[in-house]
Amino acid sequence: MKNYIIADEWNIIEEGFDPHLNKISESIFSLGNGHMGQRANFEEAYSGDTLPGNYVAGVYYPDKTRVGWWKNGYPEYFAKVLNAANWIGIDIAIDGEQLDLAKCKVSSFKRVLNMRDGYLERSFTAELKSGKKLSVIAKRFCSIVDEEAGAISYAITPLNFDGDITVTPFIDGDVSNADSNYDEKFWDEVDKKAAGQGCYLTLRTRKTGFEVCTGNRVEVVNDGSETNVEVRHVLKDKYVAFVFDVAVKQNQTTTIYKYAANVSSQNYEPVQLLDACKKVIAKVSAKGFDTMLAEQAAAWHHKWAESDIVIAGDVKAQQGIRFNIFQLSQTYSGKDARLNIGPKGFTGEKYGGSTYWDTEAYCVPFYLGTAAPEVTKNLLIYRYKQLGKAIENAEKLGFNKGAALYPMVTMNGEECHNEWEITFEEIHRNGAIAYAIFNYIRYTGDSSYLNDYGLEVLIGIARFWKQRVNWSSQKSQYVMLGVTGPNEYENNVNNNWYTSTLATWCMAYAMKAMDYVKKHDAAKYASLTKAINFNEADEIKQWQHIIDNMYYGEDKDLGIFLQQDNFLDKEIIHVKDLPAADRPLNQKWSWDRILRSCFIKQADVLQGMYFFSDRYNMDTLRRNYEFYEPLTVHESSLSPCIHAILASKLGLEQDAYNFYLRTSRLDLDDYNNDTEDGCHITSMAGTWMSVVEGFAGMQVVNEQLTFSPFLPEHWQSYSFNIRFRGVLVNIKVDRGGVHLSNTSAAAISVNVFDDAYQLNPGKDTTVKYKPKNG
Ligand code: BGC
């Protein structure tokens, strides 16, 4: 846990340079725009501890997995988003001595991530060994207006000398991934060019053959006016640079502007890449840095107007939630259905930038509530496009044709997990994909999604579950053997309650979807069922038989669902009784000891009670929460938000608040000592869920938005917008009650504390509190 980020409502601020914190700050101060992103590495050379990171969305490499004993069904590779060409580099040298913060005296160091306007600013004063002192102010951003572009302004002021500064802006493609399984390099050079103020480098990924052309244009403004400098070009293997000398005067500022672009063969034919890159650079450099930044700020203000959560009375909580929303919005813009959200976004290499069930279970609610429906729809279409691979994936594991098993980790639809032994039986991921379709439709009302895409996916998933269960003649019920639930601290268990519950729900939902499509688009239904050889009468009968006869573990005395068979044979110890030195278990205990213990990594039974909250009454929820929560170590960042939501529902307000705190500043305060690897992007959506679905108690019940809010003790108020079926509702919760307004053209009816209110456009409504469970 660290405490060095200065509290501020709109900015993330670090003051003073501590090299030990550098890799953490590189993660926290990361930038992105959905198309590309980067860690907050320095522009100038830095020989200290650093994790270089520049990423282009969707450009990955299938790194061969490392496995001791290869078994059938193992994924051949672990896909990873590659560390791509470094386009930010600007080396600075004075009299041959390089500016390198690891080697000079640094003062007045400050980093500010301006979340309102969407840019990073870093300033410092450095004294070189020669005694020469200079101050630098560097600003940069990845444009959310021109998504293939980024820009830097790097302003240098000599503080105690006149003379020449040698400046080398460069593009360096000789980069590697720190997490490469076999220390391989992943890029080959295709081409490079340098002429005048522009230079370009095209690289191709090995095996996958993606090509990316990275370009730079450099301008120099000396003492307020653009200066023509004599540029030399340096071309080396996978490297292009300009070198020039600028004559500087004490206290006069020279600014180097660097306009950059990354264009990839995902969007252009390889032969067009250089031209496309030149065009982007020409467009943005014609705008100029200040105009680009003004456009960036305006675009961010627009995003904030829709997605902000405003908290009054707690600056750290405000900073925390905005940081989460900012990072999520930087990671995924929803414009391209080929892209998805890696658990670390563009902030690090861990988890390979690949797609996990995190997207459907955690990110989808955030984008549904805060962005246009197309954003979530693209996330769903991503999986729709990968249905063929999901079917192949199931076939590889021995299932009959037509069953779809979505991968635990993927880039292109193929399974590519590096830790297959633990996760291959986490088939619950298949259910999350179906659940996201359901969630999308209940929020947006866009049931036609089922006709065009949804039904086919749902049938594939239902067919998988049908084959995955078996009839137990001993129980005279269906069972599901050899699974791993979300709680990865149990492997290969029988009858995981969450997975079985989700499986039968998927089959029932697929049947509902069929009825819908049959009724609304009979021709589509006929052509689809023919194409996939769907034998309606037989298959539905089998699904229904499973739904009616599935076995779910339960302990009637305790009144709880059993996470898996024989869970109660374990020695039940509460987390609070564990010595602090034993935590986190995944670092302190052997895997064997973890698997035998009762400790739960992340919400499992409770994840199911969250998904299907309308099925369980308060007493059932309370009994399960009271049993499982004390056993949960929350060693996945995806866990506390689910507990925050359920605790809110149960009126356990302080517990809910404590869970919220765990996620909202998880990275800012380096809670788990792992922020240097990157930020926990997918769990950031959980922070949003904790406020909206937890504190405000928002749910969709019977096609209506419902709220049941409370105000955390430490806050004066909180407010947010929520999109629902074309209407934008603002909700503010303060000591006086719950204030709702409708800023759209159409009216909407919402439920607050179980009473219905008609929100007409432009009309404000205030609802007084009702005691919970009263
Ligand atoms: C969690 C998984 C999650 C993955 C990526 C793991 O630690 O147990 O549920 O999908 O991280 O966030």
XYZ file of N, CA, C and O in Angstrom, residues 276-417:
568
model
N -1.026 6.313 -45.532
C -2.052 6.571 -44.506
C -1.415 7.264 -43.300
O -1.982 8.211 -42.733
N -0.234 6.825 -42.950
C 0.443 7.394 -41.784
C 0.807 8.860 -42.058
O 0.598 9.740 -41.219
N 1.306 9.100 -43.288
C 1.664 10.477 -43.653
C 0.440 11.382 -43.594
O 0.515 12.523 -43.142
N -0.688 10.841 -44.048
C -1.918 11.654 -44.056
C -2.339 12.032 -42.638
O -2.732 13.162 -42.383
N -2.282 11.061 -41.737
C -2.687 11.363 -40.354
C -1.771 12.434 -39.780
O -2.208 13.407 -39.162
N -0.470 12.259 -40.021
C 0.489 13.223 -39.471
C 0.240 14.612 -40.077
O 0.281 15.626 -39.380
N -0.009 14.633 -41.393
C -0.236 15.934 -42.049
C -1.475 16.594 -41.443
O -1.478 17.796 -41.152
N -2.505 15.789 -41.219
C -3.752 16.351 -40.682
C -3.544 16.936 -39.282
O -3.927 18.072 -39.010
N -2.905 16.173 -38.424
C -2.812 16.671 -37.043
C -1.761 17.771 -36.911
O -1.952 18.715 -36.141
N -0.688 17.692 -37.687
C 0.304 18.758 -37.542
C -0.228 20.063 -38.132
O 0.131 21.151 -37.693
N -1.140 19.961 -39.107
C -1.757 21.190 -39.635
C -2.639 21.832 -38.562
O -2.735 23.049 -38.463
N -3.259 20.995 -37.749
C -4.061 21.559 -36.652
C -3.164 22.249 -35.626
O -3.518 23.270 -35.058
N -2.032 21.627 -35.354
C -1.128 22.146 -34.333
C -1.487 21.610 -32.955
O -2.617 21.178 -32.702
N -0.495 21.663 -32.090
C -0.639 21.036 -30.769
C -1.775 21.669 -29.960
O -2.597 20.974 -29.366
N -1.836 22.996 -29.961
C -2.828 23.654 -29.103
C -4.250 23.341 -29.553
O -5.135 23.106 -28.724
N -4.456 23.347 -30.872
C -5.796 23.011 -31.370
C -6.134 21.570 -31.051
O -7.244 21.239 -30.609
N -5.146 20.696 -31.273
C -5.397 19.282 -30.949
C -5.777 19.119 -29.482
O -6.692 18.380 -29.131
N -5.048 19.834 -28.623
C -5.315 19.704 -27.182
C -6.690 20.280 -26.827
O -7.417 19.707 -26.006
N -7.051 21.378 -27.488
C -8.372 21.972 -27.212
C -9.476 21.008 -27.653
O -10.477 20.813 -26.949
N -9.257 20.357 -28.797
C -10.262 19.375 -29.269
C -10.329 18.174 -28.322
O -11.398 17.631 -28.052
N -9.164 17.789 -27.855
C -9.089 16.662 -26.907
C -9.882 16.997 -25.644
O -10.692 16.196 -25.175
N -9.669 18.193 -25.132
C -10.363 18.607 -23.898
C -11.872 18.627 -24.138
O -12.649 18.111 -23.317
N -12.293 19.173 -25.274
C -13.735 19.252 -25.544
C -14.337 17.844 -25.637
O -15.425 17.583 -25.116
N -13.605 16.935 -26.284
C -14.128 15.565 -26.426
C -14.212 14.882 -25.060
O -15.167 14.152 -24.770
N -13.212 15.127 -24.226
C -13.269 14.535 -22.875
C -14.413 15.138 -22.063
O -15.094 14.437 -21.316
N -14.627 16.468 -22.215
C -15.723 17.082 -21.441
C -17.045 16.410 -21.817
O -17.896 16.174 -20.969
N -17.172 16.099 -23.112
C -18.372 15.442 -23.581
C -18.516 14.055 -22.929
O -19.578 13.671 -22.447
N -17.409 13.326 -22.891
C -17.449 11.992 -22.252
C -17.838 12.116 -20.780
O -18.638 11.346 -20.263
N -17.232 13.093 -20.121
C -17.508 13.248 -18.682
C -18.963 13.621 -18.429
O -19.570 13.195 -17.440
N -19.524 14.430 -19.330
C -20.911 14.860 -19.121
C -21.824 13.638 -19.048
O -22.839 13.649 -18.370
N -21.443 12.573 -19.726
C -22.289 11.377 -19.715
C -21.903 10.385 -18.634
O -22.754 9.666 -18.127
N -20.609 10.322 -18.308
C -20.193 9.176 -17.500
C -19.676 9.517 -16.102
O -19.363 8.620 -15.334
N -19.624 10.777 -15.762
C -19.016 11.152 -14.485
C -19.856 10.682 -13.294
O -21.084 10.613 -13.375
N -19.177 10.362 -12.205
C -19.850 10.209 -10.910
C -19.295 11.324 -10.039
O -18.071 11.436 -9.871
N -20.161 12.179 -9.535
C -19.689 13.311 -8.730
C -19.936 12.982 -7.263
O -21.063 12.665 -6.878
N -18.859 13.038 -6.493
C -18.973 12.746 -5.056
C -18.609 14.017 -4.298
O -17.524 14.573 -4.512
N -19.473 14.488 -3.435
C -19.135 15.682 -2.644
C -18.780 15.239 -1.232
O -19.432 14.367 -0.655
N -17.714 15.860 -0.707
C -17.368 15.610 0.690
C -16.288 14.566 0.883
O -15.999 14.179 2.009
N -15.656 14.089 -0.185
C -14.600 13.090 -0.034
C -13.706 13.136 -1.288
O -13.961 12.464 -2.284
N -12.676 13.963 -1.206
C -11.843 14.207 -2.397
C -11.163 12.919 -2.879
O -11.074 12.651 -4.077
N -10.709 12.107 -1.926
C -10.006 10.881 -2.343
C -10.952 9.923 -3.061
O -10.586 9.254 -4.023
N -12.198 9.846 -2.567
C -13.177 8.971 -3.221
C -13.511 9.523 -4.604
O -13.646 8.766 -5.572
N -13.610 10.851 -4.702
C -13.901 11.476 -5.998
C -12.771 11.185 -6.997
O -13.001 10.791 -8.131
N -11.544 11.370 -6.515
C -10.395 11.116 -7.391
C -10.371 9.648 -7.824
O -10.148 9.331 -8.989
N -10.668 8.767 -6.858
C -10.635 7.328 -7.145
C -11.631 6.954 -8.227
O -11.290 6.289 -9.202
N -12.872 7.381 -8.074
C -13.887 6.950 -9.047
C -13.596 7.562 -10.412
O -13.745 6.902 -11.442
N -13.144 8.830 -10.429
C -12.863 9.439 -11.741
C -11.699 8.725 -12.417
O -11.703 8.536 -13.637
N -10.708 8.334 -11.632
C -9.561 7.628 -12.219
C -10.032 6.332 -12.895
O -9.609 5.986 -13.992
N -10.948 5.637 -12.222
C -11.476 4.388 -12.784
C -12.229 4.654 -14.092
O -12.052 3.959 -15.089
N -13.075 5.668 -14.075
C -13.873 5.976 -15.270
C -12.950 6.437 -16.403
O -13.110 6.046 -17.566
N -11.956 7.242 -16.046
C -11.002 7.761 -17.041
C -10.258 6.600 -17.718
O -10.182 6.517 -18.945
N -9.757 5.691 -16.912
C -8.975 4.583 -17.491
C -9.857 3.686 -18.363
O -9.439 3.238 -19.426
N -11.085 3.427 -17.919
C -11.983 2.596 -18.741
C -12.281 3.283 -20.073
O -12.281 2.637 -21.128
N -12.524 4.585 -20.018
C -12.858 5.299 -21.254
C -11.647 5.379 -22.176
O -11.800 5.451 -23.397
N -10.437 5.397 -21.601
C -9.231 5.423 -22.432
C -8.996 4.082 -23.129
O -8.338 4.010 -24.152
N -9.480 3.021 -22.490
C -9.136 1.680 -22.966
C -10.028 1.237 -24.112
O -9.570 0.620 -25.067
N -11.314 1.539 -23.991
C -12.238 0.996 -24.991
C -13.205 2.082 -25.421
O -13.884 2.682 -24.585
N -13.246 2.344 -26.726
C -14.143 3.412 -27.188
C -15.387 2.831 -27.857
O -16.320 3.557 -28.161
N -15.376 1.523 -28.123
C -16.585 0.888 -28.631
C -16.853 1.117 -30.094
O -17.959 0.865 -30.564
N -15.837 1.594 -30.831
C -16.092 1.878 -32.246
C -15.748 0.712 -33.154
O -16.050 0.738 -34.334
N -15.038 -0.277 -32.624
C -14.505 -1.323 -33.483
C -14.795 -2.682 -32.844
O -14.245 -3.019 -31.791
N -15.658 -3.458 -33.497
C -16.089 -4.731 -32.903
C -14.984 -5.788 -32.937
O -15.201 -6.909 -32.468
N -13.806 -5.450 -33.481
C -12.708 -6.420 -33.432
C -11.894 -6.273 -32.154
O -10.998 -7.060 -31.885
N -12.163 -5.200 -31.415
C -11.352 -4.927 -30.226
C -12.113 -5.273 -28.952
O -13.337 -5.305 -28.939
N -11.359 -5.477 -27.893
C -11.965 -5.790 -26.614
C -11.140 -5.145 -25.502
O -10.348 -4.242 -25.773
N -11.325 -5.613 -24.277
C -10.714 -4.928 -23.128
C -9.843 -5.913 -22.362
O -10.354 -6.863 -21.763
N -8.531 -5.703 -22.393
C -7.646 -6.581 -21.620
C -7.706 -6.172 -20.159
O -7.927 -4.999 -19.849
N -7.510 -7.126 -19.238
C -7.592 -6.782 -17.816
C -6.653 -5.641 -17.399
O -6.890 -4.989 -16.389
N -5.573 -5.410 -18.171
C -4.687 -4.290 -17.822
C -4.776 -3.162 -18.849
O -3.961 -2.225 -18.824
N -5.688 -3.269 -19.791
C -5.831 -2.213 -20.792
C -4.509 -1.937 -21.480
O -3.789 -2.860 -21.881
N -4.168 -0.652 -21.593
C -2.896 -0.262 -22.222
C -1.864 0.122 -21.163
O -0.993 0.944 -21.408
N -2.003 -0.451 -19.960
C -1.143 0.045 -18.879
C -0.046 -0.941 -18.495
O 0.749 -0.647 -17.609
N -0.018 -2.096 -19.141
C 1.017 -3.069 -18.802
C 0.818 -4.329 -19.607
O -0.124 -4.438 -20.394
N 1.707 -5.296 -19.400
C 1.681 -6.493 -20.243
C 0.893 -7.640 -19.635
O 0.490 -8.552 -20.346
N 0.702 -7.608 -18.311
C 0.107 -8.769 -17.642
C -1.251 -9.118 -18.271
O -1.976 -8.223 -18.670
N -1.547 -10.374 -18.311
C -2.781 -10.891 -18.924
C -2.804 -10.692 -20.441
O -3.828 -10.910 -21.084
N -1.688 -10.223 -21.008
C -1.530 -10.217 -22.457
C -2.479 -9.332 -23.244
O -2.540 -9.411 -24.457
N -3.235 -8.487 -22.545
C -4.157 -7.623 -23.286
C -5.307 -8.400 -23.900
O -6.044 -7.886 -24.751
N -5.455 -9.651 -23.484
C -6.466 -10.507 -24.113
C -7.829 -10.347 -23.436
O -7.947 -9.724 -22.389
N -8.821 -10.982 -24.054
C -10.195 -10.862 -23.568
C -10.522 -11.981 -22.583
O -10.271 -13.149 -22.871
N -11.080 -11.616 -21.456
C -11.512 -12.566 -20.428
C -13.020 -12.389 -20.196
O -13.614 -11.445 -20.700
N -13.597 -13.225 -19.352
C -15.010 -13.063 -18.992
C -15.237 -11.744 -18.255
O -16.357 -11.280 -18.117
N -14.153 -11.099 -17.821
C -14.223 -9.796 -17.163
C -15.074 -8.833 -17.986
O -15.821 -8.019 -17.444
N -14.917 -8.921 -19.329
C -15.632 -7.982 -20.198
C -17.130 -8.109 -20.006
O -17.829 -7.125 -19.773
N -17.631 -9.336 -20.110
C -19.084 -9.530 -20.068
C -19.634 -9.337 -18.656
O -20.690 -8.741 -18.474
N -18.889 -9.840 -17.668
C -19.449 -9.817 -16.317
C -19.287 -8.453 -15.647
O -20.105 -8.074 -14.812
N -18.231 -7.731 -15.980
C -17.938 -6.499 -15.233
C -17.986 -5.243 -16.092
O -18.512 -4.214 -15.655
N -17.409 -5.317 -17.299
C -17.317 -4.084 -18.091
C -18.647 -3.732 -18.751
O -18.982 -2.556 -18.883
N -19.381 -4.748 -19.172
C -20.641 -4.478 -19.882
C -21.590 -3.568 -19.075
O -22.105 -2.589 -19.610
N -21.822 -3.831 -17.780
C -22.717 -2.913 -17.050
C -22.239 -1.462 -17.100
O -23.048 -0.541 -17.252
N -20.924 -1.255 -17.009
C -20.400 0.121 -17.046
C -20.710 0.804 -18.378
O -21.224 1.917 -18.419
N -20.406 0.107 -19.482
C -20.621 0.747 -20.783
C -22.114 0.889 -21.079
O -22.525 1.848 -21.729
N -22.926 -0.040 -20.589
C -24.380 0.099 -20.794
C -24.896 1.360 -20.121
O -25.719 2.078 -20.676
N -24.400 1.610 -18.929
C -24.909 2.752 -18.162
C -24.343 4.082 -18.604
O -24.967 5.125 -18.369
N -23.153 4.070 -19.246
C -22.471 5.350 -19.463
C -22.219 5.694 -20.923
O -21.694 6.766 -21.206
N -22.517 4.794 -21.844
C -22.168 5.082 -23.235
C -23.311 4.666 -24.146
O -24.231 3.954 -23.717
N -23.226 5.084 -25.394
C -24.268 4.740 -26.360
C -24.370 3.216 -26.483
O -23.361 2.508 -26.344
N -25.549 2.672 -26.773
C -25.723 1.218 -26.827
C -24.764 0.530 -27.802
O -24.363 -0.609 -27.584
N -24.344 1.246 -28.852
C -23.453 0.634 -29.857
C -22.136 0.175 -29.225
O -21.495 -0.759 -29.708
N -21.729 0.871 -28.164
C -20.449 0.522 -27.524
C -20.536 -0.907 -26.977
O -19.670 -1.751 -27.241
N -21.613 -1.200 -26.248
C -21.765 -2.552 -25.700
C -22.066 -3.535 -26.831
O -21.572 -4.667 -26.831
N -22.853 -3.070 -27.780
C -23.211 -3.971 -28.882
C -21.942 -4.478 -29.578
O -21.835 -5.656 -29.918
N -20.979 -3.591 -29.737
C -19.730 -4.031 -30.376
C -18.992 -5.079 -29.548
O -18.332 -5.960 -30.100
N -19.114 -4.953 -28.222
C -18.483 -5.986 -27.380
C -19.181 -7.329 -27.597
O -18.553 -8.390 -27.606
N -20.499 -7.282 -27.778
C -21.233 -8.538 -28.001
C -20.914 -9.101 -29.390
O -20.756 -10.314 -29.567
N -20.815 -8.200 -30.356
C -20.558 -8.667 -31.727
C -19.160 -9.299 -31.832
O -18.944 -10.250 -32.583
N -18.247 -8.778 -31.034
C -16.906 -9.382 -30.965
C -17.035 -10.888 -30.709
O -16.435 -11.717 -31.380
N -17.896 -11.264 -29.742
C -18.068 -12.690 -29.425
C -18.872 -13.390 -30.519
O -18.647 -14.554 -30.800
N -19.832 -12.661 -31.085
C -20.620 -13.273 -32.160
C -19.685 -13.693 -33.296
O -19.769 -14.805 -33.823
N -18.754 -12.795 -33.628
C -17.829 -13.104 -34.729
C -16.920 -14.270 -34.390
O -16.331 -14.873 -35.275
N -16.748 -14.544 -33.130
C -15.847 -15.624 -32.730
C -16.596 -16.933 -32.443
O -16.008 -17.897 -31.945
N -17.881 -16.954 -32.794
C -18.671 -18.158 -32.510
C -18.077 -19.404 -33.192
O -17.993 -20.472 -32.585
N -17.655 -19.236 -34.433
C -17.076 -20.373 -35.157
C -15.888 -20.961 -34.402
O -15.746 -22.186 -34.271
N -15.056 -20.075 -33.869
C -13.872 -20.545 -33.123
C -14.297 -21.205 -31.812
O -13.664 -22.152 -31.346
N -15.383 -20.677 -31.211
C -15.863 -21.262 -29.949
C -16.367 -22.685 -30.214
O -16.195 -23.580 -29.383
N -16.964 -22.881 -31.388
C -17.442 -24.223 -31.739
C -16.240 -25.143 -31.979
O -16.185 -26.268 -31.477
N -15.235 -24.609 -32.692
C -14.003 -25.400 -32.903
C -13.354 -25.751 -31.563
O -12.865 -26.852 -31.354
N -13.368 -24.772 -30.679
C -12.741 -24.948 -29.371
C -13.406 -26.101 -28.615
O -12.732 -26.948 -28.020
N -14.749 -26.148 -28.677
C -15.470 -27.234 -28.002
C -15.158 -28.567 -28.684
O -14.965 -29.593 -28.015
N -15.080 -28.529 -30.014
C -14.777 -29.776 -30.745
C -13.411 -30.324 -30.339
O -13.240 -31.520 -30.118
N -12.442 -29.402 -30.202
C -11.096 -29.840 -29.815
C -11.125 -30.563 -28.482
O -10.315 -31.432 -28.198
N -12.069 -30.160 -27.615
C -12.145 -30.782 -26.292
C -13.045 -32.020 -26.292
O -13.317 -32.595 -25.241
N -13.578 -32.367 -27.470
C -14.329 -33.615 -27.568
C -15.838 -33.449 -27.566
O -16.564 -34.430 -27.410
N -16.335 -32.235 -27.695
C -17.792 -32.046 -27.738
C -18.278 -32.216 -29.172
O -17.531 -32.004 -30.126
N -19.561 -32.580 -29.289
C -20.118 -32.772 -30.633
C -20.344 -31.438 -31.317
O -20.548 -30.419 -30.662
N -20.378 -31.511 -32.625
C -20.500 -30.307 -33.452
C -21.675 -29.429 -33.019
O -22.742 -29.922 -32.688
N -21.445 -28.140 -33.019
C -22.529 -27.199 -32.737
C -22.466 -26.624 -31.336
O -22.981 -25.533 -31.085
N -21.794 -27.343 -30.417
C -21.662 -26.808 -29.059
C -20.578 -25.742 -29.077
O -19.533 -25.928 -29.704
N -20.822 -24.633 -28.410
C -19.818 -23.557 -28.403
C -19.256 -23.388 -27.005
O -20.014 -23.207 -26.045
N -17.928 -23.441 -26.917
C -17.270 -23.114 -25.647
C -16.346 -21.932 -25.901
O -15.308 -22.066 -26.574
N -16.728 -20.786 -25.397
C -15.880 -19.601 -25.553
C -14.632 -19.771 -24.696
O -14.682 -20.380 -23.633
N -13.529 -19.198 -25.164
C -12.267 -19.379 -24.442
C -12.200 -18.579 -23.141
O -12.911 -17.592 -22.986
N -11.329 -19.017 -22.272
C -11.099 -18.270 -21.025
C -10.310 -17.008 -21.351
O -10.484 -15.968 -20.744
N -9.418 -17.145 -22.313
C -8.563 -16.027 -22.709
C -8.441 -16.062 -24.222
O -8.165 -17.128 -24.784
N -8.646 -14.943 -24.848
C -8.539 -14.994 -26.303
C -8.208 -13.657 -26.928
O -8.406 -12.605 -26.333
N -7.714 -13.761 -28.166
C -7.541 -12.586 -29.012
C -8.432 -12.735 -30.239
O -9.149 -11.848 -30.609
N -8.352 -13.923 -30.861
C -9.061 -14.108 -32.129
C -10.154 -15.162 -32.028
O -10.634 -15.644 -33.039
N -10.485 -15.546 -30.810
C -11.525 -16.565 -30.645
C -10.933 -17.911 -30.235
O -11.646 -18.775 -29.738
N -9.608 -18.052 -30.440
C -8.978 -19.318 -30.019
C -8.582 -19.225 -28.555
O -8.232 -18.146 -28.068
N -8.616 -20.339 -27.902
C -8.187 -20.366 -26.499
C -6.682 -20.146 -26.439
O -5.932 -20.744 -27.217
N -6.236 -19.294 -25.551
C -4.776 -19.074 -25.482
C -4.331 -18.738 -24.071
O -3.581 -17.810 -23.867
N -4.783 -19.526 -23.116
C -4.379 -19.215 -21.749
C -2.999 -19.764 -21.428
O -2.635 -20.855 -21.835
